[in-house]
Tab-separated table of C-alpha atoms in Angstrom:
chain	number	residue	atom	x	y	z
Z	5	GLY	CA	-7.207	14.749	-13.031
Z	6	ILE	CA	-9.493	12.708	-10.857
Z	7	ASN	CA	-9.657	13.820	-7.225
Z	8	ALA	CA	-10.354	11.658	-4.169
Z	9	GLU	CA	-13.946	12.906	-3.897
Z	10	TYR	CA	-14.923	11.829	-7.427
Z	11	MET	CA	-16.723	8.597	-8.121
Z	12	GLY	CA	-17.897	7.579	-11.551
Z	13	VAL	CA	-17.687	5.208	-14.467
Z	14	THR	CA	-16.904	5.413	-18.167
Z	15	VAL	CA	-17.858	2.685	-20.607
Z	16	VAL	CA	-16.528	2.582	-24.162
Z	17	SER	CA	-18.260	0.078	-26.484
Z	18	LYS	CA	-17.732	-0.921	-30.080
Z	19	HIS	CA	-19.185	-3.700	-32.218
Z	20	SER	CA	-17.116	-4.777	-35.240
Z	21	GLU	CA	-17.292	-2.022	-37.876
Z	22	ASP	CA	-19.902	0.086	-36.017
Z	23	ASP	CA	-19.187	3.427	-34.391
Z	24	CYS	CA	-17.609	3.618	-30.939
Z	25	TYR	CA	-19.600	5.139	-28.071
Z	26	LEU	CA	-18.657	6.491	-24.649
Z	27	TRP	CA	-21.159	6.253	-21.776
Z	28	GLU	CA	-20.275	8.365	-18.704
Z	29	SER	CA	-21.863	8.790	-15.300
Z	30	SER	CA	-20.655	10.371	-12.073
Z	31	ALA	CA	-23.025	8.477	-9.744
Z	32	GLY	CA	-25.514	11.335	-9.671
Z	33	GLY	CA	-28.322	9.531	-11.461
Z	34	THR	CA	-27.537	11.069	-14.865
Z	35	PHE	CA	-25.367	9.937	-17.752
Z	36	THR	CA	-24.208	11.018	-21.187
Z	37	VAL	CA	-23.574	9.011	-24.345
Z	38	THR	CA	-21.132	10.378	-26.893
Z	39	LYS	CA	-19.838	9.050	-30.197
Z	40	VAL	CA	-16.010	8.853	-29.919
Z	41	GLU	CA	-12.954	7.717	-31.833
Z	42	ASP	CA	-10.990	5.007	-29.970
Z	43	ASP	CA	-8.382	3.208	-32.064
Z	44	THR	CA	-7.418	0.967	-29.138
Z	45	LEU	CA	-10.826	-0.757	-29.059
Z	46	LYS	CA	-11.583	-2.804	-32.186
Z	47	ARG	CA	-14.528	-4.707	-30.669
Z	48	GLY	CA	-15.957	-5.084	-27.168
Z	49	THR	CA	-16.382	-2.964	-24.068
Z	50	LYS	CA	-13.868	-1.199	-21.839
Z	51	ILE	CA	-15.058	-0.122	-18.378
Z	52	THR	CA	-13.116	2.382	-16.255
Z	53	LEU	CA	-14.061	2.997	-12.618
Z	54	PHE	CA	-13.154	6.149	-10.700
Z	55	LEU	CA	-13.448	5.406	-7.000
Z	56	LYS	CA	-13.221	7.334	-3.771
Z	57	GLU	CA	-10.544	6.253	-1.306
Z	58	ASP	CA	-13.104	4.433	0.867
Z	59	GLN	CA	-14.402	2.401	-2.118
Z	60	GLN	CA	-11.170	0.528	-2.900
Z	61	GLU	CA	-12.859	-2.832	-2.171
Z	62	PHE	CA	-14.323	-2.637	-5.687
Z	63	LEU	CA	-10.807	-3.076	-7.082
Z	64	GLU	CA	-10.529	-6.529	-5.521
Z	65	GLU	CA	-10.697	-9.291	-8.116
Z	66	ARG	CA	-13.203	-11.402	-6.149
Z	67	LYS	CA	-15.565	-8.428	-5.679
Z	68	LEU	CA	-15.449	-7.609	-9.399
Z	69	LYS	CA	-16.126	-11.231	-10.390
Z	70	ASP	CA	-19.093	-11.394	-8.012
Z	71	LEU	CA	-20.557	-8.139	-9.392
Z	72	ILE	CA	-20.099	-9.243	-13.005
Z	73	LYS	CA	-21.746	-12.592	-12.292
Z	74	LYS	CA	-24.655	-10.963	-10.426
Z	75	HIS	CA	-25.411	-8.356	-13.097
Z	76	SER	CA	-24.829	-10.482	-16.203
Z	77	GLU	CA	-26.864	-13.548	-15.290
Z	78	PHE	CA	-29.113	-13.301	-18.351
Z	79	ILE	CA	-26.525	-12.230	-20.916
Z	80	GLY	CA	-26.165	-14.901	-23.578
Z	81	PHE	CA	-22.468	-14.471	-24.367
Z	82	PRO	CA	-19.299	-14.937	-22.307
Z	83	ILE	CA	-17.847	-12.033	-20.352
Z	84	SER	CA	-14.131	-12.077	-19.651
Z	85	LEU	CA	-12.353	-10.153	-16.950
Z	86	GLN	CA	-8.754	-9.286	-17.699
Z	87	VAL	CA	-6.837	-8.666	-14.504
Z	88	GLN	CA	-3.380	-7.166	-14.371
Z	89	LYS	CA	-1.567	-7.425	-11.071
Z	90	THR	CA	1.649	-5.638	-10.258
Z	91	SER	CA	3.866	-5.737	-7.231
Z	92	GLU	CA	6.917	-3.693	-6.400
Z	93	LYS	CA	10.017	-4.763	-4.541
Z	94	GLU	CA	12.152	-2.338	-2.567
Z	95	VAL	CA	15.821	-2.549	-3.507
Z	96	THR	CA	18.939	-0.993	-2.071
Z	97	ASP	CA	21.026	1.412	-4.140
Z	98	ASP	CA	23.538	-1.378	-4.782
Z	99	GLU	CA	20.826	-3.728	-6.022
Z	100	ALA	CA	19.336	-0.977	-8.177
Z	101	LYS	CA	22.648	-0.537	-9.954
Z	102	LYS	CA	22.833	-4.261	-10.672
Z	103	LYS	CA	19.277	-4.602	-11.927
Z	104	LYS	CA	16.224	-2.470	-12.521
Z	105	LYS	CA	13.445	-2.279	-9.958
Z	106	LYS	CA	11.365	-5.430	-10.395
Z	107	LYS	CA	7.716	-5.315	-11.301
Z	108	LYS	CA	5.806	-8.541	-11.722
Z	109	LYS	CA	2.751	-8.539	-13.915
Z	110	LYS	CA	0.125	-11.204	-14.284
Z	111	VAL	CA	-2.748	-11.104	-16.730
Z	112	LEU	CA	-5.726	-13.362	-16.076
Z	113	CYS	CA	-8.678	-13.902	-18.386
Z	114	VAL	CA	-11.824	-15.260	-16.766
Z	115	ASP	CA	-14.791	-16.505	-18.799
């Protein structure tokens, strides 16, 4: 598992029928690129961030949008950010018996 002291990024990219590649870095100035099998990604790029506890600001939607805009200024195709938000509601034992614990999810695509 990922511990609180780890910070890094993985990027999985695939173009149509081409091979799928994984790019990994742990913020130490080095990276690796590996050919991988990923049946969940048919086309596009999936980025996963591993952040230290004091870097949680990078999970904020506004911060991510600003970073994407800043670093993709000269890219000639649209970049979409899919955001999934969840919230939990505390329920009493009586309420829990009547209905399951509620989780609200919202998915937002930004071009």
